[in-house]
């Protein structure tokens, strides 16, 4: 394994929050605040995208767009994406602390990787403000990666590989 320098992990659903429940509930609750019914399955479909792009993808789904038009009186546009995002981020910030338990096996995997002399990198679809709440909780459980790239750290985030290069 000497040709490798690092292993890069995602966060929600990979190293913490088995099942990735924190953002799912926050998406459903946020859309409900606008009078639009969504499901956990709707919220899971664009998983992995930065959260603003995730909201845009959800609003592009025909049944969600129709629900938005019915509740808000117009089809979703950039202003709608911004409005949902403004509600979503603080809500996700407030609930993420309840979902920061490490996924079973994370510490064993990290110890094995570090034992091979490799660094631990991390990337996430979460914003930096959300991760400011996650990092100390993960550290208290023994998980501290060497690097973190958040969705809002770069102009082009997921699904491009730029976060990985960083």
mmCIF file of C-alpha atoms in Angstrom:
data_model
loop_
_atom_site.group_PDB
_atom_site.id
_atom_site.type_symbol
_atom_site.label_atom_id
_atom_site.label_comp_id
_atom_site.label_asym_id
_atom_site.label_seq_id
_atom_site.Cartn_x
_atom_site.Cartn_y
_atom_site.Cartn_z
ATOM 1 C CA UNK A 1 0.000 0.000 0.000
ATOM 2 C CA UNK A 2 3.021 2.297 -0.177
ATOM 3 C CA UNK A 3 1.752 3.977 -3.355
ATOM 4 C CA UNK A 4 -1.247 5.336 -1.452
ATOM 5 C CA UNK A 5 -1.020 8.416 0.741
ATOM 6 C CA UNK A 6 -4.492 8.720 2.196
ATOM 7 C CA UNK A 7 -7.985 7.366 2.473
ATOM 8 C CA UNK A 8 -10.844 9.853 2.146
ATOM 9 C CA UNK A 9 -14.138 9.294 3.919
ATOM 10 C CA UNK A 10 -17.496 11.014 3.660
ATOM 11 C CA UNK A 11 -19.262 11.943 6.886
ATOM 12 C CA UNK A 12 -23.052 11.496 7.191
ATOM 13 C CA UNK A 13 -23.853 7.843 6.706
ATOM 14 C CA UNK A 14 -20.191 6.813 6.369
ATOM 15 C CA UNK A 15 -18.355 7.788 9.556
ATOM 16 C CA UNK A 16 -21.241 9.261 11.593
ATOM 17 C CA UNK A 17 -25.029 9.054 11.531
ATOM 18 C CA UNK A 18 -25.502 5.506 10.244
ATOM 19 C CA UNK A 19 -28.431 5.807 7.844
ATOM 20 C CA UNK A 20 -27.809 9.538 7.358
ATOM 21 C CA UNK A 21 -30.918 10.631 9.236
ATOM 22 C CA UNK A 22 -29.978 14.193 10.274
ATOM 23 C CA UNK A 23 -30.253 15.765 6.821
ATOM 24 C CA UNK A 24 -33.213 13.620 5.738
ATOM 25 C CA UNK A 25 -35.517 14.786 8.499
ATOM 26 C CA UNK A 26 -34.325 18.363 8.097
ATOM 27 C CA UNK A 27 -35.186 18.312 4.374
ATOM 28 C CA UNK A 28 -38.680 16.946 5.002
ATOM 29 C CA UNK A 29 -39.315 19.434 7.808
ATOM 30 C CA UNK A 30 -37.987 22.370 5.787
ATOM 31 C CA UNK A 31 -40.180 21.649 2.776
ATOM 32 C CA UNK A 32 -43.178 21.272 5.110
ATOM 33 C CA UNK A 33 -42.561 24.835 6.327
ATOM 34 C CA UNK A 34 -43.305 25.919 2.742
ATOM 35 C CA UNK A 35 -46.435 23.758 2.552
ATOM 36 C CA UNK A 36 -44.771 21.124 0.369
ATOM 37 C CA UNK A 37 -45.038 17.475 1.337
ATOM 38 C CA UNK A 38 -41.910 15.417 0.757
ATOM 39 C CA UNK A 39 -40.758 12.031 1.983
ATOM 40 C CA UNK A 40 -37.528 10.598 3.284
ATOM 41 C CA UNK A 41 -37.250 8.772 -0.064
ATOM 42 C CA UNK A 42 -37.500 12.136 -1.853
ATOM 43 C CA UNK A 43 -34.790 13.531 0.382
ATOM 44 C CA UNK A 44 -32.510 10.509 -0.130
ATOM 45 C CA UNK A 45 -32.613 10.590 -3.931
ATOM 46 C CA UNK A 46 -29.966 13.335 -4.438
ATOM 47 C CA UNK A 47 -27.796 12.274 -1.468
ATOM 48 C CA UNK A 48 -24.175 13.310 -1.703
ATOM 49 C CA UNK A 49 -24.755 16.634 -3.389
ATOM 50 C CA UNK A 50 -23.949 19.893 -1.640
ATOM 51 C CA UNK A 51 -27.060 20.919 0.248
ATOM 52 C CA UNK A 52 -28.057 23.823 -2.050
ATOM 53 C CA UNK A 53 -27.714 21.549 -5.097
ATOM 54 C CA UNK A 54 -29.611 18.867 -3.179
ATOM 55 C CA UNK A 55 -32.509 21.298 -2.661
ATOM 56 C CA UNK A 56 -32.423 22.267 -6.349
ATOM 57 C CA UNK A 57 -32.558 18.587 -7.327
ATOM 58 C CA UNK A 58 -35.507 17.988 -5.024
ATOM 59 C CA UNK A 59 -37.365 21.012 -6.409
ATOM 60 C CA UNK A 60 -36.739 19.708 -9.940
ATOM 61 C CA UNK A 61 -38.672 16.525 -9.181
ATOM 62 C CA UNK A 62 -42.040 16.911 -10.945
ATOM 63 C CA UNK A 63 -44.201 16.007 -7.926
ATOM 64 C CA UNK A 64 -42.255 18.330 -5.614
ATOM 65 C CA UNK A 65 -42.319 21.153 -8.182
ATOM 66 C CA UNK A 66 -46.084 20.683 -8.505
ATOM 67 C CA UNK A 67 -46.432 20.754 -4.709
ATOM 68 C CA UNK A 68 -44.376 23.944 -4.603
ATOM 69 C CA UNK A 69 -46.514 25.561 -7.299
ATOM 70 C CA UNK A 70 -49.693 24.628 -5.444
ATOM 71 C CA UNK A 71 -48.393 25.876 -2.071
ATOM 72 C CA UNK A 72 -46.430 28.914 -3.237
ATOM 73 C CA UNK A 73 -48.297 29.966 -6.384
ATOM 74 C CA UNK A 74 -45.403 29.626 -8.820
ATOM 75 C CA UNK A 75 -42.951 27.070 -10.084
ATOM 76 C CA UNK A 76 -39.741 26.797 -8.050
ATOM 77 C CA UNK A 77 -36.879 29.004 -9.229
ATOM 78 C CA UNK A 78 -33.520 30.217 -7.878
ATOM 79 C CA UNK A 79 -35.301 32.341 -5.284
ATOM 80 C CA UNK A 80 -37.173 29.253 -4.088
ATOM 81 C CA UNK A 81 -33.911 27.308 -3.801
ATOM 82 C CA UNK A 82 -32.415 30.165 -1.784
ATOM 83 C CA UNK A 83 -35.478 30.374 0.477
ATOM 84 C CA UNK A 84 -35.423 26.639 1.238
ATOM 85 C CA UNK A 85 -31.658 26.696 1.789
ATOM 86 C CA UNK A 86 -31.947 29.591 4.254
ATOM 87 C CA UNK A 87 -34.339 27.523 6.391
ATOM 88 C CA UNK A 88 -32.606 24.176 5.889
ATOM 89 C CA UNK A 89 -29.071 25.059 7.014
ATOM 90 C CA UNK A 90 -29.969 26.411 10.488
ATOM 91 C CA UNK A 91 -32.382 23.514 10.998
ATOM 92 C CA UNK A 92 -29.715 20.964 10.033
ATOM 93 C CA UNK A 93 -27.227 22.783 12.286
ATOM 94 C CA UNK A 94 -29.619 22.440 15.200
ATOM 95 C CA UNK A 95 -30.347 18.719 14.764
ATOM 96 C CA UNK A 96 -27.012 17.349 13.560
ATOM 97 C CA UNK A 97 -25.681 17.084 17.119
ATOM 98 C CA UNK A 98 -28.287 14.399 17.790
ATOM 99 C CA UNK A 99 -26.908 12.225 14.966
ATOM 100 C CA UNK A 100 -23.156 12.298 15.515
ATOM 101 C CA UNK A 101 -22.638 8.784 16.814
ATOM 102 C CA UNK A 102 -19.798 7.105 14.935
ATOM 103 C CA UNK A 103 -20.756 4.331 12.552
ATOM 104 C CA UNK A 104 -19.703 0.990 14.074
ATOM 105 C CA UNK A 105 -16.234 -0.005 12.871
ATOM 106 C CA UNK A 106 -15.111 3.545 12.045
ATOM 107 C CA UNK A 107 -12.433 3.709 14.727
ATOM 108 C CA UNK A 108 -11.141 0.226 13.870
ATOM 109 C CA UNK A 109 -10.901 1.151 10.183
ATOM 110 C CA UNK A 110 -9.150 4.436 10.983
ATOM 111 C CA UNK A 111 -6.677 2.686 13.305
ATOM 112 C CA UNK A 112 -5.899 0.123 10.597
ATOM 113 C CA UNK A 113 -5.392 2.840 7.964
ATOM 114 C CA UNK A 114 -3.209 4.949 10.252
ATOM 115 C CA UNK A 115 -1.263 1.792 11.131
ATOM 116 C CA UNK A 116 -0.359 1.549 7.444
ATOM 117 C CA UNK A 117 1.041 5.089 7.600
ATOM 118 C CA UNK A 118 -1.793 6.678 5.661
ATOM 119 C CA UNK A 119 -3.530 9.976 6.322
ATOM 120 C CA UNK A 120 -7.280 10.287 6.785
ATOM 121 C CA UNK A 121 -9.038 12.840 4.620
ATOM 122 C CA UNK A 122 -12.702 13.712 4.676
ATOM 123 C CA UNK A 123 -15.201 15.410 2.443
ATOM 124 C CA UNK A 124 -18.842 16.198 3.018
ATOM 125 C CA UNK A 125 -21.957 17.627 1.472
ATOM 126 C CA UNK A 126 -22.436 19.491 4.755
ATOM 127 C CA UNK A 127 -21.574 23.160 5.014
ATOM 128 C CA UNK A 128 -18.706 24.348 7.182
ATOM 129 C CA UNK A 129 -21.207 25.754 9.710
ATOM 130 C CA UNK A 130 -22.808 22.329 10.127
ATOM 131 C CA UNK A 131 -19.423 20.645 10.462
ATOM 132 C CA UNK A 132 -18.386 23.084 13.195
ATOM 133 C CA UNK A 133 -20.968 21.274 15.317
ATOM 134 C CA UNK A 134 -19.975 17.787 14.151
ATOM 135 C CA UNK A 135 -16.183 17.942 14.519
ATOM 136 C CA UNK A 136 -15.973 18.246 18.326
ATOM 137 C CA UNK A 137 -18.560 15.491 18.795
ATOM 138 C CA UNK A 138 -16.661 13.144 16.478
ATOM 139 C CA UNK A 139 -13.364 14.046 18.189
ATOM 140 C CA UNK A 140 -14.851 13.238 21.590
ATOM 141 C CA UNK A 141 -15.490 9.726 20.235
ATOM 142 C CA UNK A 142 -11.930 9.432 18.905
ATOM 143 C CA UNK A 143 -12.380 10.374 15.244
ATOM 144 C CA UNK A 144 -10.280 13.281 13.960
ATOM 145 C CA UNK A 145 -9.398 13.198 10.266
ATOM 146 C CA UNK A 146 -6.320 15.034 9.010
ATOM 147 C CA UNK A 147 -8.284 17.059 6.473
ATOM 148 C CA UNK A 148 -11.846 18.263 5.928
ATOM 149 C CA UNK A 149 -13.346 19.715 2.756
ATOM 150 C CA UNK A 150 -16.925 20.975 3.098
ATOM 151 C CA UNK A 151 -19.445 21.577 0.323
ATOM 152 C CA UNK A 152 -19.146 25.343 0.656
ATOM 153 C CA UNK A 153 -15.325 25.446 0.803
ATOM 154 C CA UNK A 154 -14.923 25.356 -2.973
ATOM 155 C CA UNK A 155 -16.719 27.029 -5.883
ATOM 156 C CA UNK A 156 -17.331 23.631 -7.478
ATOM 157 C CA UNK A 157 -18.172 20.916 -5.040
ATOM 158 C CA UNK A 158 -19.748 17.554 -5.405
ATOM 159 C CA UNK A 159 -20.133 15.675 -7.597
ATOM 160 C CA UNK A 160 -16.947 17.105 -9.167
ATOM 161 C CA UNK A 161 -13.642 15.647 -7.892
ATOM 162 C CA UNK A 162 -12.248 19.040 -6.825
ATOM 163 C CA UNK A 163 -12.862 18.304 -3.135
ATOM 164 C CA UNK A 164 -10.841 15.131 -3.500
ATOM 165 C CA UNK A 165 -7.938 17.009 -5.074
ATOM 166 C CA UNK A 166 -8.016 19.509 -2.246
#
